[in-house]
Coordinates of C-alpha atoms and ligand atoms in Angstrom, one line a residue:
M31 CA 99.1 147.2 26.3
S32 CA 102.7 148.1 27.1
E33 CA 101.5 151.4 28.6
A34 CA 99.4 149.5 31.0
R35 CA 102.3 147.3 31.9
A36 CA 104.5 150.4 32.5
A37 CA 101.9 152.0 34.7
L38 CA 101.5 148.8 36.7
E39 CA 105.2 148.3 37.1
A40 CA 105.6 151.9 38.3
R41 CA 102.7 151.3 40.7
R42 CA 104.3 148.1 41.9
A43 CA 107.7 149.7 42.4
D44 CA 106.0 152.5 44.5
A45 CA 104.2 150.0 46.6
V46 CA 107.3 147.9 47.2
A47 CA 109.2 151.1 48.2
R48 CA 106.5 152.0 50.6
L49 CA 106.5 148.5 52.0
A50 CA 110.3 148.6 52.5
H51 CA 110.1 152.0 54.2
L52 CA 107.3 150.9 56.6
D53 CA 109.2 147.8 57.5
D54 CA 112.2 150.0 58.4
V55 CA 110.0 152.3 60.5
L56 CA 108.3 149.4 62.2
A57 CA 111.7 147.7 62.9
G58 CA 112.9 151.0 64.4
L59 CA 109.8 151.2 66.7
R60 CA 110.3 147.6 67.8
R61 CA 113.9 148.3 68.6
D62 CA 113.1 151.5 70.6
R63 CA 110.4 149.8 72.5
G64 CA 112.3 146.7 73.4
A65 CA 111.0 143.1 73.3
D66 CA 109.2 143.0 76.6
S67 CA 107.8 146.5 77.2
A68 CA 104.3 145.9 75.9
D69 CA 102.9 147.2 79.2
D70 CA 101.0 150.2 77.9
E71 CA 99.3 151.1 81.1
H72 CA 102.5 151.9 83.0
D73 CA 104.3 153.4 80.1
P74 CA 103.2 157.0 79.4
E75 CA 104.4 156.7 75.8
G76 CA 103.0 153.2 75.4
A77 CA 99.5 154.2 74.2
T78 CA 100.8 156.7 71.7
L79 CA 103.2 154.2 70.4
S80 CA 100.5 151.6 70.1
S81 CA 98.3 153.8 68.0
E82 CA 101.2 154.8 65.8
W83 CA 102.0 151.2 65.5
S84 CA 98.5 150.2 64.4
R85 CA 98.5 153.1 61.9
L86 CA 101.8 151.9 60.4
E87 CA 100.6 148.3 60.4
G88 CA 97.5 149.5 58.5
L89 CA 99.6 151.4 55.9
R90 CA 101.8 148.3 55.6
A91 CA 98.8 146.1 54.9
D92 CA 97.7 148.6 52.3
A93 CA 101.1 148.5 50.6
E94 CA 101.2 144.7 50.7
R95 CA 97.7 144.6 49.1
D96 CA 98.8 147.1 46.4
V97 CA 101.8 144.8 45.6
A98 CA 99.5 141.8 45.4
E99 CA 96.9 143.5 43.2
T100 CA 99.5 145.0 40.8
D101 CA 101.1 141.5 40.6
A102 CA 97.7 140.1 39.7
A103 CA 97.1 142.8 37.1
L104 CA 100.5 142.2 35.5
G105 CA 99.6 138.5 35.4
R106 CA 96.4 139.5 33.5
V107 CA 98.5 141.6 31.1
E108 CA 100.6 138.4 30.4
Q109 CA 97.5 136.4 29.8
G110 CA 95.9 139.1 27.6
T111 CA 92.9 139.5 29.9
Y112 CA 94.0 142.8 31.3
G113 CA 91.4 145.6 31.0
V114 CA 88.5 143.2 30.5
C115 CA 85.7 143.4 33.1
I116 CA 85.6 140.1 35.0
D117 CA 81.8 140.3 35.2
C118 CA 80.4 141.6 31.9
R119 CA 83.5 140.8 29.8
R120 CA 83.4 144.3 28.2
R121 CA 86.6 146.4 27.9
I122 CA 87.2 148.6 31.0
P123 CA 87.4 152.2 29.7
A124 CA 91.0 153.6 29.5
A125 CA 90.2 156.5 31.8
R126 CA 89.2 154.1 34.5
L127 CA 92.3 152.0 34.0
A128 CA 94.4 155.2 34.2
A129 CA 92.9 156.0 37.6
R130 CA 92.8 152.4 38.8
P131 CA 95.4 150.4 36.9
D132 CA 94.5 147.3 38.9
A133 CA 90.7 147.6 38.3
T134 CA 89.1 144.2 37.5
R135 CA 85.6 145.5 36.8
C136 CA 84.1 148.3 34.7
V137 CA 82.4 151.1 36.7
A138 CA 78.9 149.7 36.4
C139 CA 79.9 146.2 37.6
A140 CA 82.2 147.6 40.3
E141 CA 79.1 149.5 41.7
K142 CA 77.0 146.4 41.5
A143 CA 79.7 144.4 43.3
G144 CA 80.0 147.2 45.9
A145 CA 83.7 147.7 45.3
Ligands
ZN35 ZN1 81.5 145.1 33.7

């Protein structure tokens, strides 16, 4: 299971780096925009900034979720339950874990669960 751990740790490091980068970019936007210029209608660049802002916030939420999910998967490695489907309790195929190291269900159960 040490391969799984290494893959998860690499994935976590990547997500943490993305999160840090997005925090930097968002902090930069906040600085450029100033604290009280949320008046999009009278600011020709406001609307563009707002949509860029929501896009970045979305990416940041994704990165945060990736960190949480890989943390949870690393916890399962510690407990020895990693790679076992949470629904049918069968082993999740290695190919699926390679593609989705944080998968908690086998393909069949994931489809049933709509995930
Ligand atoms: Zn299953």
